[in-house]
């Protein structure tokens, strides 16, 4: 088999927030992996930029340490590490003053229109406008320049619109790449392959055959020194507005006419616009808010959320479960259950498609009741797909039905390292491929649906229900699904 790893043309990437947590844990390791696979062409440069007063040598030392901590030792071949580090430069820069911008300009030069350069905003959104404005002031935005925005893109519809307007003054929409790193995950892309490269599923992918769908993104981590941001955000803004809704869109959208960015994003947008509204009239019935209290997670005792905060008081949700329907022909009457939370029993993200039972069972009296088919798409860990089907229990002993998985674990099946989401996304920016990035109208539509939920919680004062760290969330989340006769799929199968 020939290698599918095709080098991208050379580029300059400026990482604002270059010494921050995201750069250290995700961006630098991701770029290194692409270097290692030979995808980065000369004379590509990665330019770290932040307020820290570092020299390029010191930044290279920072990056080397990041690689040691976040890349498997066996992958750190000295010559590749050296090559990668030699691409790194550093500029101390202040987003709020003119400091450092001339130096950045002298590094980037006037910019051949053909040369791709991108600016990655791995900084708080309050700096997006300042940075975009200075990039413009110092004439750094060439025709081929791109802007990459990290979440949070707003904390509600109004702030998201402001942010988009601000960067929109300087960058065209086709230059803006809004990252939702869930879209770069291997299995998320596989969902597209599963749905649209097989004739098998699409005829069944509707309310005639699907009973309900569950989307779970469960984490075992707690606040991770992000209290300042997280306590103002909460799980609905942090996870549902972006990651879970994006997954929902990919599951529920109509087949696009082609795989180009806008065809796909047009279809996702239609899903977001068809979500049944949740307002103060029904929020209590369709949403559950939870907050973890002390318990055990990842094998050790952990503090409760409030104990992790400085002032020990908060009504912010660290867990949310939602029942939502999509008001269109394909999905009428099919509930989608979404749930996400911190300090849950297991780190596990998956989409479970629950098919309807067989219309008539011929086996009832002799072999038991057939279990409804289930398709489990596992995002992490152990990326893979399991199709549960009924078979006859092998061997003698007559007809007994058994529910077994057709199990495709990608790591086992292909013996490949599953690339981190950022590896793909960072190079898609260079390729100019916006398919896996959120378009402005998608962000607006997502907030349009989220805003009334936030307002409902505020107006009705819906309290958070506490749950013990290391469990699957508050009991009301179980009630949310069980009163419809279903149970959460807890990752064992
Ligand atoms: C981020 C959230 O977007 O996604 C974090 O801000 C969360 O709170 C993270 O922990 C989860 O990402 P992953 O890739 O580890 O599932």
Tab-separated table of C-alpha atoms and ligand atoms in Angstrom, residues 26 151 181-182 185 217 219 221 224 226 229-230 238-239 242-243 342 347 349 380, ligand 1:
chain	number	residue	atom	x	y	z
A	26	UNK	CA	-1.551	19.816	22.056
A	151	UNK	CA	-13.135	28.179	21.700
A	181	UNK	CA	-11.254	19.753	18.039
A	182	UNK	CA	-13.906	17.028	18.230
A	185	UNK	CA	-11.031	13.129	16.017
A	217	UNK	CA	-18.802	12.542	26.390
A	219	UNK	CA	-14.509	12.665	31.492
A	221	UNK	CA	-10.813	14.815	35.057
A	224	UNK	CA	-7.543	20.948	36.059
A	226	UNK	CA	-9.066	26.034	34.895
A	229	UNK	CA	-12.692	29.903	33.015
A	230	UNK	CA	-14.766	26.853	33.883
A	238	UNK	CA	-17.916	24.246	27.554
A	239	UNK	CA	-19.004	20.991	25.912
A	242	UNK	CA	-19.746	22.965	20.518
A	243	UNK	CA	-18.574	19.355	20.772
A	342	UNK	CA	-16.481	15.889	34.622
A	347	UNK	CA	-13.374	8.506	30.344
A	349	UNK	CA	-17.029	9.267	24.447
A	380	UNK	CA	-12.307	7.472	22.844
B	1	LIG	C1	-12.398	21.064	25.806
B	1	LIG	C2	-13.070	21.480	27.082
B	1	LIG	O1	-12.957	21.730	24.710
B	1	LIG	O2	-12.545	19.664	25.627
B	1	LIG	C3	-12.518	20.710	28.264
B	1	LIG	O3	-12.886	22.866	27.289
B	1	LIG	C4	-12.569	19.230	28.007
B	1	LIG	O4	-13.218	21.041	29.455
B	1	LIG	C5	-11.969	18.883	26.646
B	1	LIG	O5	-11.861	18.577	29.046
B	1	LIG	C6	-12.198	17.424	26.308
B	1	LIG	O6	-11.479	17.096	25.151
B	1	LIG	P1	-10.970	15.607	24.908
B	1	LIG	O7	-10.369	15.657	23.543
B	1	LIG	O8	-10.005	15.290	25.987
B	1	LIG	O9	-12.185	14.744	24.981
